[in-house]
Coordinates of C-alpha atoms and ligand atoms in Angstrom, one line a residue:
M22 CA -1.0 19.4 2.8
T23 CA -2.5 19.1 -0.8
P24 CA -5.4 19.3 -2.8
N25 CA -4.6 16.0 -3.9
K26 CA -8.5 13.9 -4.2
H27 CA -7.1 10.6 -4.5
I28 CA -5.0 10.9 -1.1
L29 CA -7.3 12.8 0.6
K30 CA -9.8 10.6 0.6
W31 CA -7.5 7.7 2.0
V32 CA -6.6 10.2 4.2
D33 CA -10.5 10.5 5.9
E34 CA -11.0 7.6 5.4
M35 CA -8.2 6.2 7.9
A36 CA -8.9 8.8 9.9
A37 CA -12.5 8.0 10.3
M38 CA -11.5 4.5 11.8
T39 CA -8.6 5.6 13.3
Q40 CA -10.1 8.7 15.3
P41 CA -6.6 10.0 16.2
D42 CA -7.0 13.8 17.5
S43 CA -5.3 16.0 15.7
I44 CA -3.1 14.9 11.9
V45 CA -0.2 16.2 11.2
W46 CA 1.8 16.2 7.9
I47 CA 4.9 15.7 7.7
D48 CA 6.9 18.9 4.9
G49 CA 9.5 16.9 5.4
S50 CA 11.5 20.5 6.7
E51 CA 13.7 20.6 10.4
E52 CA 12.3 22.2 12.1
Q53 CA 9.3 20.0 12.3
I54 CA 11.6 17.2 13.0
E55 CA 13.1 18.9 15.8
A56 CA 10.0 20.1 17.5
L57 CA 8.6 16.1 17.3
R58 CA 12.0 15.0 18.7
K59 CA 11.2 17.1 21.2
E60 CA 8.3 16.0 21.9
A61 CA 9.2 12.8 22.5
M62 CA 11.7 13.3 25.0
S63 CA 9.0 14.9 26.7
T64 CA 7.2 12.0 27.0
G65 CA 10.4 10.1 27.8
E66 CA 10.1 8.5 23.8
I67 CA 13.8 8.6 23.1
I68 CA 16.5 10.1 25.3
K69 CA 18.8 13.2 24.3
L70 CA 22.4 11.1 23.8
N71 CA 25.4 13.2 25.0
E72 CA 25.8 16.4 22.1
D73 CA 29.5 16.3 22.4
I74 CA 30.0 12.7 21.7
L75 CA 27.1 12.2 19.8
P76 CA 26.0 15.3 18.9
N77 CA 21.9 15.2 17.4
C78 CA 21.5 11.0 18.5
Y79 CA 19.3 9.7 20.6
L80 CA 18.2 6.6 22.4
H81 CA 15.0 4.4 22.0
R82 CA 13.0 1.5 23.7
T83 CA 10.7 -0.7 22.8
A84 CA 8.5 -2.7 24.6
V85 CA 10.5 -6.0 26.2
N86 CA 8.0 -7.9 23.5
D87 CA 8.1 -6.0 20.3
V88 CA 11.8 -6.6 19.1
A89 CA 12.5 -8.7 16.5
R90 CA 10.5 -8.6 13.1
V91 CA 7.5 -11.1 13.7
E92 CA 7.0 -13.6 10.8
G93 CA 4.4 -15.6 12.4
R94 CA 2.0 -12.7 11.9
T95 CA 3.1 -11.4 9.0
Y96 CA 0.4 -11.3 5.9
I97 CA 0.1 -11.8 2.3
C98 CA -3.6 -11.0 1.5
T99 CA -4.1 -11.1 -2.0
K100 CA -6.7 -12.7 -3.5
T101 CA -6.2 -15.8 -4.0
K102 CA -4.3 -18.2 -1.8
E103 CA -2.0 -20.0 -4.5
D104 CA -1.5 -16.7 -5.8
A105 CA 0.5 -16.0 -1.8
G106 CA 1.9 -18.9 -2.2
T107 CA 2.6 -21.5 0.6
I108 CA 5.5 -20.1 2.7
N109 CA 3.7 -16.9 3.0
N110 CA 1.2 -16.5 5.7
W111 CA -2.6 -15.7 3.9
M112 CA -5.9 -14.6 4.1
D113 CA -8.2 -13.6 2.5
P114 CA -8.2 -9.9 1.9
A115 CA -12.1 -9.4 2.9
E116 CA -11.8 -11.7 6.0
M117 CA -8.7 -10.2 6.9
Y118 CA -9.9 -6.3 6.9
A119 CA -12.6 -7.4 8.6
K120 CA -10.3 -8.3 11.2
L121 CA -8.0 -5.4 11.7
T122 CA -10.6 -2.7 11.4
K123 CA -11.1 -3.9 14.4
L124 CA -8.1 -3.4 15.9
F125 CA -7.7 -0.4 14.4
T126 CA -11.1 1.4 15.2
G127 CA -10.7 4.0 17.4
S128 CA -6.5 2.5 18.2
M129 CA -5.7 6.9 17.5
K130 CA -8.1 8.4 19.9
G131 CA -6.2 11.0 22.0
R132 CA -3.3 10.3 19.4
T133 CA -1.5 12.7 16.9
M134 CA -1.5 10.5 13.2
Y135 CA 1.1 12.0 11.8
A136 CA 1.2 12.0 7.9
I137 CA 4.3 11.3 5.9
P138 CA 5.1 11.2 2.5
Y139 CA 7.9 9.6 1.8
S140 CA 9.6 8.0 -1.3
M141 CA 11.6 4.7 -2.1
S142 CA 14.9 5.8 -3.6
V143 CA 15.3 9.7 -5.3
V144 CA 12.7 11.5 -6.2
G145 CA 12.0 11.9 -10.1
S146 CA 14.5 9.0 -10.5
P147 CA 12.7 5.8 -13.1
F148 CA 12.8 4.1 -9.7
A149 CA 11.3 6.2 -7.4
K150 CA 8.7 4.4 -6.0
Y151 CA 6.4 6.9 -2.9
G152 CA 4.3 6.2 -0.7
I153 CA 2.3 8.0 2.8
E154 CA 2.3 6.4 5.5
L155 CA 0.4 7.3 8.6
T156 CA 0.9 6.1 12.7
D157 CA 0.3 7.1 15.1
S158 CA 4.4 7.2 16.7
I159 CA 7.2 10.0 16.1
Y160 CA 9.6 7.0 16.7
V161 CA 8.3 6.7 13.5
V162 CA 8.3 9.4 11.5
L163 CA 11.8 10.1 13.1
N164 CA 12.8 7.2 11.4
M165 CA 11.1 7.3 8.9
A166 CA 12.5 10.5 8.2
I167 CA 16.5 8.9 8.3
M168 CA 15.8 6.4 6.1
T169 CA 14.4 7.1 3.3
R170 CA 13.2 10.4 1.6
V171 CA 10.5 12.7 3.1
G172 CA 7.8 15.7 2.9
A173 CA 6.8 18.5 0.8
E174 CA 9.0 16.9 -2.8
V175 CA 6.7 13.8 -2.4
I176 CA 3.5 15.3 -2.5
E177 CA 4.3 17.5 -5.9
A178 CA 6.2 14.2 -7.3
L179 CA 2.9 12.7 -7.0
G180 CA 0.7 15.9 -8.0
D181 CA -3.2 14.8 -8.3
G182 CA -2.0 10.5 -9.2
D183 CA -2.7 8.0 -6.7
D184 CA 0.3 5.3 -7.3
F185 CA 0.9 5.5 -4.4
I186 CA 1.9 2.7 -1.8
K187 CA -1.0 3.3 0.9
G188 CA 0.4 2.4 5.1
L189 CA -1.6 2.8 8.3
H190 CA 0.4 2.0 11.2
S191 CA -0.7 2.3 14.5
K192 CA 0.5 0.8 18.0
A193 CA -2.4 0.2 19.3
Q194 CA -2.2 -0.9 22.4
L195 CA 1.1 -3.0 21.9
E196 CA -0.2 -6.8 22.2
E197 CA 1.4 -9.3 20.8
E198 CA -1.4 -11.6 20.2
N199 CA -2.7 -8.7 18.1
R200 CA 0.3 -8.1 15.9
Y201 CA -0.7 -8.1 12.1
I202 CA 1.7 -7.3 10.0
V203 CA -0.2 -7.1 6.7
H204 CA 0.2 -6.8 2.5
F205 CA -2.8 -6.1 0.4
P206 CA -0.4 -5.9 -2.5
E207 CA -3.6 -6.3 -5.6
D208 CA -4.1 -2.6 -3.2
N209 CA -0.8 -1.4 -2.8
T210 CA -1.7 -1.3 0.7
I211 CA 0.2 -2.3 4.2
W212 CA -1.3 -2.6 7.6
S213 CA 1.0 -2.5 10.6
V214 CA -0.8 -2.8 14.4
N215 CA 0.7 -3.9 17.4
S216 CA 4.0 -3.1 17.3
G217 CA 6.1 -0.2 17.1
Y218 CA 9.7 -2.5 15.8
G219 CA 11.8 -1.0 13.6
G220 CA 10.8 -3.9 11.0
N221 CA 7.2 -4.1 11.3
V222 CA 6.3 -0.7 10.9
L223 CA 8.7 1.5 9.0
L224 CA 6.9 0.5 6.3
G225 CA 9.1 1.2 3.4
K226 CA 11.3 -1.0 4.2
K227 CA 10.4 -4.3 4.6
C228 CA 6.8 -4.2 3.8
F229 CA 7.1 -1.8 1.0
A230 CA 10.6 -2.0 -0.2
L231 CA 10.6 -5.2 -0.3
R232 CA 7.1 -7.2 0.4
I233 CA 5.5 -4.3 -1.7
A234 CA 7.8 -3.8 -4.5
S235 CA 9.0 -6.9 -5.1
F236 CA 5.1 -7.7 -6.0
L237 CA 5.0 -4.9 -8.4
G238 CA 8.3 -5.4 -10.0
R239 CA 7.5 -8.7 -11.2
K240 CA 4.3 -7.3 -12.9
E241 CA 6.7 -4.2 -14.6
G242 CA 9.6 -6.2 -15.2
W243 CA 12.0 -5.1 -12.7
M244 CA 13.2 -7.0 -9.2
A245 CA 14.0 -5.9 -6.1
E246 CA 16.0 -7.4 -3.9
H247 CA 16.7 -8.2 0.5
M248 CA 20.7 -7.1 -1.3
L249 CA 23.6 -4.8 -0.9
I250 CA 25.3 -2.5 -3.3
L251 CA 29.0 -1.5 -3.2
G252 CA 32.0 -0.5 -5.4
I253 CA 35.1 -1.6 -5.7
E254 CA 37.5 1.1 -7.5
N255 CA 40.5 0.5 -8.9
P256 CA 44.0 2.2 -9.4
K257 CA 43.0 3.0 -12.7
G258 CA 39.4 4.9 -10.8
E259 CA 37.8 2.4 -12.7
I260 CA 34.8 1.3 -10.0
S261 CA 32.8 -2.4 -10.5
Y262 CA 29.4 -2.9 -8.4
I263 CA 28.3 -5.5 -6.7
T264 CA 25.6 -6.8 -4.6
A265 CA 25.2 -8.9 -2.2
A266 CA 22.2 -11.7 -1.1
F267 CA 22.3 -12.8 2.3
P268 CA 19.8 -13.2 5.4
S269 CA 18.7 -10.8 8.2
A270 CA 21.4 -10.0 10.1
C271 CA 24.7 -11.9 8.4
G272 CA 26.8 -9.2 7.2
K273 CA 25.4 -7.8 4.3
T274 CA 26.3 -3.4 6.3
N275 CA 29.4 -4.9 7.2
L276 CA 30.6 -6.1 3.9
A277 CA 28.3 -3.5 2.3
M278 CA 31.3 -0.7 4.0
L279 CA 35.1 -3.4 3.8
I280 CA 37.6 -1.2 4.5
P281 CA 39.8 -3.8 1.8
P282 CA 42.7 -5.0 3.4
E283 CA 46.0 -3.3 3.2
I284 CA 47.5 -5.2 0.0
Y285 CA 45.1 -3.9 -1.9
K286 CA 45.0 -0.3 -0.1
N287 CA 48.1 0.0 -1.0
Q288 CA 48.3 -0.5 -4.4
G289 CA 44.6 2.0 -3.8
Y290 CA 42.2 0.0 -4.4
K291 CA 39.0 1.4 -2.6
V292 CA 35.6 0.2 -1.9
W293 CA 32.2 2.1 -1.8
C294 CA 28.7 1.5 -0.2
V295 CA 25.6 2.4 -2.6
G296 CA 23.6 0.6 -0.1
D297 CA 23.6 -2.1 3.0
D298 CA 20.2 -3.8 3.3
I299 CA 17.9 -3.2 -0.8
A300 CA 18.4 -3.3 -4.0
W301 CA 16.6 -2.3 -6.4
L302 CA 17.1 -3.3 -10.3
R303 CA 15.5 -1.9 -14.3
V304 CA 17.7 -3.8 -17.1
G305 CA 18.7 -0.5 -18.7
E306 CA 19.1 1.2 -21.8
D307 CA 22.9 -0.1 -22.0
G308 CA 21.4 -3.7 -21.7
R309 CA 23.2 -4.6 -18.5
L310 CA 21.5 -4.7 -14.8
W311 CA 21.5 -1.4 -12.8
A312 CA 21.0 -1.5 -9.6
V313 CA 19.9 1.7 -6.3
N314 CA 19.1 1.6 -3.2
P315 CA 15.8 2.7 -2.3
E316 CA 16.4 3.9 1.2
N317 CA 18.2 6.5 2.0
G318 CA 19.9 4.8 5.9
F319 CA 20.4 2.3 7.1
F320 CA 19.2 0.8 10.3
G321 CA 21.7 -1.7 11.5
V322 CA 22.2 -4.8 13.9
A323 CA 24.1 -2.9 16.2
P324 CA 26.1 -5.8 18.9
G325 CA 29.5 -6.7 17.0
T326 CA 29.7 -3.4 15.2
N327 CA 32.9 -2.6 16.1
N328 CA 36.0 -1.1 15.1
K329 CA 37.5 -3.7 13.2
S330 CA 34.0 -5.0 12.0
N331 CA 31.8 -2.5 10.5
P332 CA 34.6 0.7 11.4
N333 CA 32.7 2.9 8.6
A334 CA 29.2 1.8 9.7
L335 CA 30.6 2.7 13.7
A336 CA 31.3 6.2 12.3
T337 CA 28.1 7.0 10.8
T338 CA 26.4 6.6 14.1
M339 CA 28.4 9.0 15.7
R340 CA 25.9 11.6 14.6
D341 CA 22.5 11.8 13.7
T342 CA 21.5 8.7 14.6
I343 CA 18.9 6.7 16.3
F344 CA 19.4 3.4 18.5
T345 CA 16.9 0.8 20.3
N346 CA 16.9 -1.4 22.2
V347 CA 20.8 -0.8 23.2
V348 CA 22.6 -0.1 26.5
H349 CA 22.4 3.2 28.3
N350 CA 25.7 4.7 29.4
T351 CA 24.6 7.2 32.6
E352 CA 28.0 8.0 33.4
N353 CA 28.5 10.1 30.4
N354 CA 25.2 9.6 28.9
T355 CA 26.5 7.6 25.6
V356 CA 25.4 4.3 24.9
W357 CA 26.9 0.8 24.7
W358 CA 26.0 -2.9 22.7
E359 CA 28.1 -6.1 23.3
G360 CA 31.1 -6.3 21.3
L361 CA 31.7 -2.8 20.6
D362 CA 34.6 -2.8 23.1
K363 CA 36.4 -4.9 25.8
N364 CA 34.9 -2.3 27.4
P365 CA 31.0 -2.7 29.6
P366 CA 29.7 1.0 30.9
K367 CA 29.2 0.4 34.8
N368 CA 26.6 2.4 35.8
A369 CA 24.3 0.9 33.1
I370 CA 20.8 0.6 31.9
N371 CA 19.8 -1.8 29.6
W372 CA 17.0 -2.7 26.4
K373 CA 15.0 -3.2 29.0
G374 CA 15.5 -0.2 31.3
E375 CA 16.3 -2.2 33.8
P376 CA 19.9 -0.9 36.2
W377 CA 22.5 -3.1 34.7
D378 CA 26.3 -4.5 34.8
A379 CA 27.8 -6.5 32.7
E380 CA 29.1 -8.9 35.5
S381 CA 25.5 -11.1 35.8
G382 CA 26.0 -13.0 32.5
E383 CA 22.7 -11.2 30.8
K384 CA 23.6 -9.8 27.8
G385 CA 22.6 -5.7 28.3
A386 CA 22.5 -4.8 24.2
H387 CA 19.1 -7.0 23.1
P388 CA 20.8 -9.5 20.4
N389 CA 19.0 -7.1 17.3
S390 CA 19.4 -3.8 19.4
R391 CA 19.9 -1.5 16.1
F392 CA 21.2 1.8 15.0
T393 CA 19.3 4.1 12.7
A394 CA 21.7 6.7 10.6
L395 CA 22.2 8.5 7.4
A396 CA 23.6 7.1 4.7
K397 CA 24.8 10.3 3.8
N398 CA 27.1 9.8 6.9
C399 CA 28.6 6.8 5.8
P400 CA 32.6 7.6 5.1
C401 CA 32.4 5.5 2.3
I402 CA 29.3 6.2 1.2
S403 CA 29.5 6.3 -2.7
S404 CA 28.9 8.8 -5.3
E405 CA 26.3 7.8 -7.1
F406 CA 24.1 7.1 -3.5
N407 CA 21.5 10.1 -5.5
N408 CA 22.7 8.9 -8.6
P409 CA 18.6 8.5 -9.8
K410 CA 19.9 5.7 -12.8
G411 CA 21.8 3.4 -10.2
V412 CA 25.0 2.1 -11.4
P413 CA 25.5 -1.2 -13.5
V414 CA 26.3 -4.9 -11.7
T415 CA 28.9 -7.0 -12.4
A416 CA 28.2 -9.5 -10.6
I417 CA 25.7 -11.0 -7.8
V418 CA 26.1 -12.6 -5.2
F419 CA 24.2 -15.0 -2.5
G420 CA 25.9 -15.9 0.5
G421 CA 24.8 -17.5 3.5
R422 CA 25.0 -19.3 7.7
R423 CA 26.6 -22.9 6.6
A424 CA 29.3 -24.7 9.4
K425 CA 29.6 -26.9 6.2
T426 CA 28.8 -27.3 3.3
A427 CA 29.5 -24.7 0.6
P428 CA 32.9 -23.1 0.1
L429 CA 33.9 -19.9 0.4
V430 CA 32.7 -19.1 -2.8
Y431 CA 31.3 -20.9 -6.1
Q432 CA 30.3 -19.1 -9.5
S433 CA 27.5 -20.9 -11.3
R434 CA 27.8 -22.2 -14.9
S435 CA 24.9 -20.0 -16.0
W436 CA 22.3 -17.1 -15.4
N437 CA 20.0 -20.0 -14.9
H438 CA 22.3 -22.1 -12.5
G439 CA 22.8 -19.0 -10.3
V440 CA 18.8 -18.8 -10.3
F441 CA 19.2 -22.3 -8.7
V442 CA 22.1 -21.3 -6.8
G443 CA 20.3 -18.4 -5.2
S444 CA 16.5 -20.9 -4.5
V445 CA 18.1 -23.1 -3.0
M446 CA 20.7 -20.5 -0.2
A447 CA 20.1 -22.0 3.1
S448 CA 21.1 -20.7 6.1
E449 CA 21.2 -20.4 10.4
T450 CA 18.5 -18.3 11.8
T451 CA 19.3 -14.9 12.6
A452 CA 18.1 -13.0 16.1
A453 CA 16.8 -10.5 13.4
A454 CA 13.1 -12.6 13.2
T455 CA 11.9 -13.9 16.3
G456 CA 11.7 -18.0 16.5
A457 CA 14.9 -20.4 17.4
V458 CA 18.3 -18.6 16.1
G459 CA 20.6 -21.5 14.8
V460 CA 18.5 -23.8 13.3
V461 CA 19.1 -24.1 9.3
R462 CA 16.4 -22.9 6.9
R463 CA 16.0 -21.6 3.2
D464 CA 16.3 -18.9 2.8
P465 CA 15.6 -18.0 -0.5
M466 CA 17.9 -15.2 -2.6
A467 CA 18.0 -14.1 1.0
M468 CA 13.6 -13.3 0.7
R469 CA 12.0 -15.9 2.3
P470 CA 10.5 -13.4 4.4
F471 CA 9.9 -10.6 2.0
V472 CA 8.7 -11.9 -1.2
G473 CA 5.3 -10.3 -1.7
Y474 CA 4.0 -13.2 -4.0
D475 CA 4.0 -17.2 -4.7
M476 CA 7.9 -18.3 -4.6
G477 CA 7.4 -20.8 -7.2
D478 CA 6.4 -17.4 -9.9
Y479 CA 9.0 -15.3 -8.0
F480 CA 11.6 -18.0 -9.7
A481 CA 10.0 -18.0 -12.6
H482 CA 10.6 -14.4 -12.1
W483 CA 14.3 -14.6 -12.0
I484 CA 14.2 -17.1 -15.0
A485 CA 12.8 -14.6 -17.3
M486 CA 14.2 -12.2 -15.7
G487 CA 17.5 -13.4 -17.4
K488 CA 15.7 -13.2 -20.6
K489 CA 15.2 -9.9 -20.7
I490 CA 19.0 -8.7 -19.1
P491 CA 21.4 -8.5 -23.0
N492 CA 24.2 -8.8 -20.4
P493 CA 23.4 -9.9 -17.0
P494 CA 25.9 -10.0 -14.3
K495 CA 28.1 -13.5 -13.2
I496 CA 26.2 -15.4 -10.0
F497 CA 28.0 -16.7 -7.5
N498 CA 28.2 -17.6 -3.7
V499 CA 29.9 -17.4 -0.7
N500 CA 30.6 -18.5 2.7
W501 CA 32.3 -16.5 5.5
F502 CA 30.6 -18.5 7.9
R503 CA 32.1 -22.4 8.1
T504 CA 33.8 -23.9 11.0
D505 CA 36.6 -25.8 12.0
D506 CA 35.5 -28.6 14.2
E507 CA 36.3 -27.0 17.4
G508 CA 33.7 -24.8 15.9
H509 CA 35.9 -21.9 15.0
F510 CA 35.3 -19.4 11.3
I511 CA 38.1 -21.2 9.5
W512 CA 38.0 -17.7 6.6
P513 CA 38.7 -14.4 8.5
G514 CA 35.9 -12.2 7.0
F515 CA 34.9 -9.1 8.1
G516 CA 38.3 -6.4 5.1
D517 CA 38.9 -9.9 4.6
N518 CA 36.2 -10.9 2.4
M519 CA 37.4 -8.2 -0.3
R520 CA 40.1 -10.9 -1.1
V521 CA 36.9 -13.8 -2.5
L522 CA 35.6 -10.2 -3.8
M523 CA 38.4 -9.7 -5.8
W524 CA 39.0 -13.5 -7.8
I525 CA 34.9 -12.5 -8.2
L526 CA 35.6 -10.0 -10.0
A527 CA 38.0 -11.1 -11.9
R528 CA 36.2 -14.2 -13.2
C529 CA 34.2 -11.2 -14.1
R530 CA 36.2 -9.9 -16.6
D531 CA 37.8 -13.7 -18.0
E532 CA 40.9 -13.1 -16.3
V533 CA 41.5 -16.1 -14.3
G534 CA 40.3 -19.7 -14.5
A535 CA 38.2 -22.2 -12.0
V536 CA 37.7 -26.2 -11.3
E537 CA 34.8 -27.9 -12.4
T538 CA 33.3 -29.1 -9.3
P539 CA 29.6 -30.9 -9.7
I540 CA 28.0 -27.8 -8.0
G541 CA 29.5 -25.2 -9.9
Y542 CA 33.6 -23.5 -10.5
V543 CA 35.1 -23.0 -7.6
P544 CA 39.0 -20.9 -7.8
N545 CA 42.1 -22.7 -7.9
P546 CA 43.2 -21.6 -4.4
E547 CA 46.5 -19.7 -5.2
D548 CA 43.8 -17.4 -7.4
I549 CA 42.9 -16.5 -4.0
N550 CA 45.3 -14.1 -2.4
I551 CA 45.9 -14.7 1.1
E552 CA 48.9 -12.5 1.8
G553 CA 49.7 -11.5 4.8
L554 CA 47.0 -13.6 6.0
D555 CA 48.1 -15.5 8.6
L556 CA 45.8 -18.5 6.5
D557 CA 47.7 -21.7 4.8
L558 CA 47.1 -22.3 1.1
D559 CA 46.2 -26.2 2.6
T560 CA 43.5 -24.4 4.7
L561 CA 42.4 -22.5 2.1
K562 CA 42.0 -25.9 -0.5
G563 CA 40.1 -27.1 2.2
L564 CA 37.2 -24.6 2.7
L565 CA 37.6 -24.2 -1.4
N566 CA 36.3 -28.1 -1.1
V567 CA 33.3 -29.4 -2.6
D568 CA 32.2 -32.7 0.1
K569 CA 29.6 -35.3 -2.0
A570 CA 28.7 -36.6 0.9
L571 CA 26.8 -33.6 1.6
W572 CA 26.2 -32.3 -1.0
K573 CA 23.6 -35.5 -1.8
E574 CA 21.9 -34.5 1.6
E575 CA 21.6 -31.3 0.1
A576 CA 20.1 -32.2 -2.7
D577 CA 17.7 -34.1 -1.0
G578 CA 16.9 -30.6 1.3
I579 CA 16.2 -29.3 -2.1
D580 CA 14.2 -32.3 -3.5
E581 CA 11.8 -31.6 -0.6
F582 CA 11.8 -27.7 -0.5
Y583 CA 11.1 -27.2 -4.1
K584 CA 7.9 -29.4 -3.9
S585 CA 6.9 -27.4 -0.4
I586 CA 6.8 -24.4 -2.3
G587 CA 4.3 -26.8 -4.4
A588 CA 3.6 -26.4 -8.8
R589 CA 4.9 -23.3 -10.1
V590 CA 8.9 -23.9 -9.6
P591 CA 10.0 -23.1 -13.4
K592 CA 11.3 -26.3 -15.0
E593 CA 14.8 -25.0 -15.7
L594 CA 15.6 -25.1 -12.1
W595 CA 13.9 -29.0 -11.7
D596 CA 16.1 -28.9 -14.4
E597 CA 19.5 -27.7 -12.7
Y598 CA 18.5 -30.0 -10.0
E599 CA 18.5 -32.5 -11.9
T600 CA 22.0 -31.3 -13.5
L601 CA 23.3 -30.9 -9.9
K602 CA 22.2 -34.3 -9.2
N603 CA 23.4 -36.2 -12.3
N604 CA 26.9 -34.4 -11.1
L605 CA 27.2 -36.0 -8.2
K606 CA 26.8 -39.8 -9.0
Ligands
LIG721 C1 16.7 -6.3 8.3 C2 15.8 -7.5 7.8 O1 16.5 -5.2 9.6 O2 16.5 -7.6 7.3 O3 17.4 -6.1 7.1 O4 15.8 -8.2 9.3
LIG722 MN1 17.2 -7.8 5.6

């Protein structure tokens, strides 16, 4: 497939270690992908779903012990431990290579090795970065062909260069105790072994587009962030773009594809999705920050996706989609998950492959079950999705899942203060990673599991970027998840979140005032449009309230968190912390 000596040498070395029976290059053609689907169907790796209802859709089940990202087994192996930082797991690269070589040796015996050339973002774009993933999983090939741009054009773009990320993945024996997701950022290398779960094995996504890319971005002066990108079109046809970082499974896909509430729809507003998970950001010639979504599809959380929460996502999954770990409705050969509708199927099979009845009280779909769907099938995909230059960013929004503390929305006072706000983000954990759900943890910029180097250096990179952007986006924080005393969400969320985004854009255009509080600017309640909502002004005032006592506790938590990151937290952020403490006196 390629005469490129660097690629051939590396593939030979990896094949000598893993010992596959054969090597197949993925050329990106539909014929080849279809042949692989047929092969995966013949072994039961995927099940073809009802062609009339869900054309070209398939169901896959992972091993029951392999259903989420494994942060405890994810490593950043830089030469020094200090460069990986205190939050990442680290091991000396030589030691880690030796350890993994044992696990990879012979791991593909009796199997085929697929070599997938892929591009993150449009091939040839100034943002584009290329990778090759070697894998023994057809499921990985089929998912990568949705999530990235794969095939011959990538090989052509690489020419005879060696500027590509070398990814090696083997399911091996799917042994939990030998599962490792390892990054060697200084070698442009990713090795993943003993898993078949998307976030651990679709190496273009978290491993490359966030961990390795964040490392490269720092070196090269750009940013790789865990952010959705959306455009709001006003009745005059002008579109403003917002990026937003929320922790995993906190509604990025829903916000990215939101349907405007009637009050805005009737006036002619539209919302366009550019991306739902990852943004690569560069300073443009015009001095603004520009964003692309480096991916080509969505790897979305299925449970809770329905016609109210996200009709666009649901429509996107109606064709060309791979569903993972959802319920199989054997009556009509379709799929189901909790929160899709109130009619769980009879005669169903749960995500583990067992007969299942909703009356059992057990969940049928895994809480982290997923759909892998093509971005181009999304009804609200932006016309700029494939624009190699990206889109200009007006506002950056951070947000977490907080029952109390954080108000519905507030604006930072400056870029550095905005970086502070992002750096102290906290959220209640979800099912997207293994471990306890619902525990509050600090998740700076929603990047805690995804920064490929020291977190203090990452903060410093944000501060440095602020100096390089002559016309930077304004930075905000949102919290859709405040609850009342009975634990019910107060804010309606979903499409109505647009009401908050409209305030954000109005602030960016200096069209509305705000109230200055110890933590930043909070809206005057009457500036958030609540027309048509079952929510009164007093409740909104409550949602915007900044409780000083809670924020004093929060400040203590920040101090502790920064200290745990260590010496590389930049002075600018400690200064912001001091300002917050003084403001709270
Ligand atoms: C994801 C995640 O899959 O953040 O996007 O876990
Ligand atoms: Mn994510």
